């Protein structure tokens, strides 16, 4: 397949396409056909605008007007510098990437159960090619999602996890992505494939951090395949540079009686788009989609959820909280689709948003698309400011205004943290939340 530039007039799209075409043979040969097809599709789609319904509240002008380059591999991160991003108290397998490139010296894989594979995607194409060919790209939506097409056009490396039937990985797997602050804006396209077979279990943490305040685009795509009676935990912790763009997409296929636990916390970035699309494709499947986004200054944090119920007796529960200050802008778009055969579906969606300034803004768009007649589906969205009665109650007991405000904001965020099973992650996020609040140190001393 030959891609042409005539399908778009955007110079930035053309530049990205030229970079992808120049490196089309990079990585394993298996990637080549997928990359060529995805490149052609990206050229056809272009960068989304607010005319696209799914991007109605998010303008990508700044991203679209930035000329990105591929990282040249010259950036170095020392072991003690990488250690600063470790989660205190968390014992885990770690695969570390610096500007999108795998760094073995910063990575550590402990002993794994027999048959379990945790490695780079490039390595998997040598040792587990049949498994990669069977699953890679099958959950993603390259045909209608421009950034997923772009990610696939640059497909070169990422993380591969395969947990065979009945196996359990006790320690979480951390994918640590470190962005460095260079003079030239760069683009990275992390790609992760996680396969959890019948009655198997694992937990994966995607942790995006930055050294300095560089301008760059992280365009990440993760695919999770759950067999029957399986479990996968997924955490995405986003702490990008305050000048960075991040687009992340999570697709999951959930088998019979299987469970996906998805937790997302967005803290950094200038413009962030978080997409989560689980498909409940086996009877009795279950998923929890839990998230918190905290914006300040002029940050734009966009959350797009699309949960598909394709089989009977499945449950999905969405809980997303937003805390917005200054001139920040939050978006929550949640869609639940229930197929005609998906009887006895139980789906709940809740979006709660706290505005801490008069200039902060939130757009919510809850949606239900139901074709079955024996279901229990609810959705709700709330937008408000701090409870004046609660503030008065605390002030009347001698607590300062800032401390009272911090207590109420922290309690709102703690609802999200409480749903997370990994205690070190909860504790780290609580500390980070407290550090952003006036009188946070005081509050930490009394909790």
PDB file of N, CA, C and O in Angstrom, residues 268-300:
ATOM      1  N   UNK A 268      -0.372  16.328  35.244  1.00  0.00           N
ATOM      2  CA  UNK A 268       0.486  17.247  34.495  1.00  0.00           C
ATOM      3  C   UNK A 268      -0.016  17.509  33.096  1.00  0.00           C
ATOM      4  O   UNK A 268      -1.163  17.225  32.751  1.00  0.00           O
ATOM      5  N   UNK A 269       0.899  18.065  32.278  1.00  0.00           N
ATOM      6  CA  UNK A 269       0.577  18.309  30.882  1.00  0.00           C
ATOM      7  C   UNK A 269      -0.122  19.624  30.633  1.00  0.00           C
ATOM      8  O   UNK A 269      -0.852  20.137  31.486  1.00  0.00           O
ATOM      9  N   UNK A 270       0.092  20.180  29.444  1.00  0.00           N
ATOM     10  CA  UNK A 270      -0.652  21.370  29.023  1.00  0.00           C
ATOM     11  C   UNK A 270      -1.984  20.951  28.424  1.00  0.00           C
ATOM     12  O   UNK A 270      -3.028  21.543  28.704  1.00  0.00           O
ATOM     13  N   UNK A 271      -1.952  19.894  27.579  1.00  0.00           N
ATOM     14  CA  UNK A 271      -3.163  19.348  26.987  1.00  0.00           C
ATOM     15  C   UNK A 271      -3.085  17.831  27.069  1.00  0.00           C
ATOM     16  O   UNK A 271      -2.124  17.228  26.582  1.00  0.00           O
ATOM     17  N   UNK A 272      -4.076  17.233  27.718  1.00  0.00           N
ATOM     18  CA  UNK A 272      -4.084  15.785  27.940  1.00  0.00           C
ATOM     19  C   UNK A 272      -5.418  15.223  27.475  1.00  0.00           C
ATOM     20  O   UNK A 272      -6.477  15.785  27.775  1.00  0.00           O
ATOM     21  N   UNK A 273      -5.350  14.117  26.736  1.00  0.00           N
ATOM     22  CA  UNK A 273      -6.547  13.399  26.301  1.00  0.00           C
ATOM     23  C   UNK A 273      -6.405  11.953  26.763  1.00  0.00           C
ATOM     24  O   UNK A 273      -5.468  11.249  26.375  1.00  0.00           O
ATOM     25  N   UNK A 274      -7.351  11.492  27.566  1.00  0.00           N
ATOM     26  CA  UNK A 274      -7.329  10.146  28.131  1.00  0.00           C
ATOM     27  C   UNK A 274      -8.544   9.382  27.616  1.00  0.00           C
ATOM     28  O   UNK A 274      -9.680   9.729  27.939  1.00  0.00           O
ATOM     29  N   UNK A 275      -8.298   8.360  26.787  1.00  0.00           N
ATOM     30  CA  UNK A 275      -9.388   7.566  26.222  1.00  0.00           C
ATOM     31  C   UNK A 275      -9.332   6.143  26.777  1.00  0.00           C
ATOM     32  O   UNK A 275      -8.270   5.513  26.777  1.00  0.00           O
ATOM     33  N   UNK A 276     -10.485   5.642  27.226  1.00  0.00           N
ATOM     34  CA  UNK A 276     -10.580   4.284  27.759  1.00  0.00           C
ATOM     35  C   UNK A 276     -11.773   3.605  27.109  1.00  0.00           C
ATOM     36  O   UNK A 276     -12.895   4.116  27.170  1.00  0.00           O
ATOM     37  N   UNK A 277     -11.530   2.434  26.492  1.00  0.00           N
ATOM     38  CA  UNK A 277     -12.583   1.750  25.741  1.00  0.00           C
ATOM     39  C   UNK A 277     -12.578   0.250  26.043  1.00  0.00           C
ATOM     40  O   UNK A 277     -12.012  -0.540  25.276  1.00  0.00           O
ATOM     41  N   UNK A 278     -13.201  -0.164  27.139  1.00  0.00           N
ATOM     42  CA  UNK A 278     -13.315  -1.598  27.416  1.00  0.00           C
ATOM     43  C   UNK A 278     -14.506  -2.199  26.657  1.00  0.00           C
ATOM     44  O   UNK A 278     -15.548  -1.566  26.509  1.00  0.00           O
ATOM     45  N   UNK A 279     -14.339  -3.433  26.188  1.00  0.00           N
ATOM     46  CA  UNK A 279     -15.411  -4.179  25.551  1.00  0.00           C
ATOM     47  C   UNK A 279     -15.689  -5.423  26.383  1.00  0.00           C
ATOM     48  O   UNK A 279     -14.815  -6.300  26.520  1.00  0.00           O
ATOM     49  N   UNK A 280     -16.896  -5.495  26.966  1.00  0.00           N
ATOM     50  CA  UNK A 280     -17.299  -6.650  27.758  1.00  0.00           C
ATOM     51  C   UNK A 280     -17.828  -7.703  26.791  1.00  0.00           C
ATOM     52  O   UNK A 280     -18.978  -7.666  26.367  1.00  0.00           O
ATOM     53  N   UNK A 281     -16.933  -8.656  26.457  1.00  0.00           N
ATOM     54  CA  UNK A 281     -17.201  -9.579  25.360  1.00  0.00           C
ATOM     55  C   UNK A 281     -17.422 -11.016  25.833  1.00  0.00           C
ATOM     56  O   UNK A 281     -17.361 -11.942  25.040  1.00  0.00           O
ATOM     57  N   UNK A 282     -17.647 -11.187  27.129  1.00  0.00           N
ATOM     58  CA  UNK A 282     -17.943 -12.508  27.671  1.00  0.00           C
ATOM     59  C   UNK A 282     -18.973 -12.388  28.768  1.00  0.00           C
ATOM     60  O   UNK A 282     -18.974 -11.417  29.544  1.00  0.00           O
ATOM     61  N   UNK A 283     -19.870 -13.327  28.853  1.00  0.00           N
ATOM     62  CA  UNK A 283     -20.953 -13.254  29.834  1.00  0.00           C
ATOM     63  C   UNK A 283     -20.378 -13.172  31.250  1.00  0.00           C
ATOM     64  O   UNK A 283     -19.446 -13.888  31.605  1.00  0.00           O
ATOM     65  N   UNK A 284     -20.947 -12.277  32.045  1.00  0.00           N
ATOM     66  CA  UNK A 284     -20.501 -12.117  33.420  1.00  0.00           C
ATOM     67  C   UNK A 284     -19.245 -11.286  33.586  1.00  0.00           C
ATOM     68  O   UNK A 284     -18.680 -11.216  34.677  1.00  0.00           O
ATOM     69  N   UNK A 285     -18.796 -10.606  32.522  1.00  0.00           N
ATOM     70  CA  UNK A 285     -17.622  -9.749  32.628  1.00  0.00           C
ATOM     71  C   UNK A 285     -17.896  -8.505  33.454  1.00  0.00           C
ATOM     72  O   UNK A 285     -19.048  -8.090  33.632  1.00  0.00           O
ATOM     73  N   UNK A 286     -16.828  -7.894  33.969  1.00  0.00           N
ATOM     74  CA  UNK A 286     -16.983  -6.764  34.888  1.00  0.00           C
ATOM     75  C   UNK A 286     -15.812  -5.810  34.695  1.00  0.00           C
ATOM     76  O   UNK A 286     -14.683  -6.238  34.464  1.00  0.00           O
ATOM     77  N   UNK A 287     -16.081  -4.506  34.778  1.00  0.00           N
ATOM     78  CA  UNK A 287     -14.979  -3.546  34.761  1.00  0.00           C
ATOM     79  C   UNK A 287     -15.295  -2.358  35.661  1.00  0.00           C
ATOM     80  O   UNK A 287     -16.449  -1.956  35.811  1.00  0.00           O
ATOM     81  N   UNK A 288     -14.245  -1.834  36.266  1.00  0.00           N
ATOM     82  CA  UNK A 288     -14.302  -0.593  37.034  1.00  0.00           C
ATOM     83  C   UNK A 288     -13.393   0.405  36.334  1.00  0.00           C
ATOM     84  O   UNK A 288     -12.223   0.111  36.064  1.00  0.00           O
ATOM     85  N   UNK A 289     -13.935   1.566  36.013  1.00  0.00           N
ATOM     86  CA  UNK A 289     -13.171   2.633  35.358  1.00  0.00           C
ATOM     87  C   UNK A 289     -13.194   3.828  36.307  1.00  0.00           C
ATOM     88  O   UNK A 289     -14.209   4.504  36.456  1.00  0.00           O
ATOM     89  N   UNK A 290     -12.067   4.063  36.949  1.00  0.00           N
ATOM     90  CA  UNK A 290     -11.967   5.005  38.058  1.00  0.00           C
ATOM     91  C   UNK A 290     -10.900   6.039  37.740  1.00  0.00           C
ATOM     92  O   UNK A 290      -9.810   5.684  37.270  1.00  0.00           O
ATOM     93  N   UNK A 291     -11.202   7.323  37.938  1.00  0.00           N
ATOM     94  CA  UNK A 291     -10.201   8.314  37.582  1.00  0.00           C
ATOM     95  C   UNK A 291     -10.350   9.638  38.307  1.00  0.00           C
ATOM     96  O   UNK A 291     -11.417   9.986  38.825  1.00  0.00           O
ATOM     97  N   UNK A 292      -9.241  10.382  38.313  1.00  0.00           N
ATOM     98  CA  UNK A 292      -9.186  11.722  38.886  1.00  0.00           C
ATOM     99  C   UNK A 292      -8.336  12.589  37.980  1.00  0.00           C
ATOM    100  O   UNK A 292      -7.264  12.179  37.540  1.00  0.00           O
ATOM    101  N   UNK A 293      -8.820  13.795  37.692  1.00  0.00           N
ATOM    102  CA  UNK A 293      -8.007  14.752  36.936  1.00  0.00           C
ATOM    103  C   UNK A 293      -7.972  16.059  37.719  1.00  0.00           C
ATOM    104  O   UNK A 293      -8.983  16.546  38.208  1.00  0.00           O
ATOM    105  N   UNK A 294      -6.760  16.605  37.867  1.00  0.00           N
ATOM    106  CA  UNK A 294      -6.533  17.790  38.691  1.00  0.00           C
ATOM    107  C   UNK A 294      -5.863  18.843  37.825  1.00  0.00           C
ATOM    108  O   UNK A 294      -4.714  18.672  37.394  1.00  0.00           O
ATOM    109  N   UNK A 295      -6.572  19.930  37.544  1.00  0.00           N
ATOM    110  CA  UNK A 295      -6.063  20.950  36.650  1.00  0.00           C
ATOM    111  C   UNK A 295      -5.847  22.287  37.324  1.00  0.00           C
ATOM    112  O   UNK A 295      -6.601  22.676  38.228  1.00  0.00           O
ATOM    113  N   UNK A 296      -4.829  22.985  36.884  1.00  0.00           N
ATOM    114  CA  UNK A 296      -4.553  24.342  37.339  1.00  0.00           C
ATOM    115  C   UNK A 296      -3.985  25.149  36.188  1.00  0.00           C
ATOM    116  O   UNK A 296      -3.764  24.641  35.089  1.00  0.00           O
ATOM    117  N   UNK A 297      -3.736  26.439  36.439  1.00  0.00           N
ATOM    118  CA  UNK A 297      -3.243  27.335  35.396  1.00  0.00           C
ATOM    119  C   UNK A 297      -4.169  27.236  34.177  1.00  0.00           C
ATOM    120  O   UNK A 297      -5.364  27.381  34.307  1.00  0.00           O
ATOM    121  N   UNK A 298      -3.621  26.952  32.992  1.00  0.00           N
ATOM    122  CA  UNK A 298      -4.454  26.858  31.791  1.00  0.00           C
ATOM    123  C   UNK A 298      -4.497  25.434  31.242  1.00  0.00           C
ATOM    124  O   UNK A 298      -4.703  25.226  30.045  1.00  0.00           O
ATOM    125  N   UNK A 299      -4.311  24.448  32.100  1.00  0.00           N
ATOM    126  CA  UNK A 299      -4.334  23.051  31.661  1.00  0.00           C
ATOM    127  C   UNK A 299      -5.676  22.680  31.031  1.00  0.00           C
ATOM    128  O   UNK A 299      -6.729  23.168  31.427  1.00  0.00           O
ATOM    129  N   UNK A 300      -5.600  21.760  30.072  1.00  0.00           N
ATOM    130  CA  UNK A 300      -6.801  21.199  29.446  1.00  0.00           C
ATOM    131  C   UNK A 300      -6.724  19.687  29.589  1.00  0.00           C
ATOM    132  O   UNK A 300      -5.822  19.038  29.047  1.00  0.00           O
TER     133      UNK A 300
END
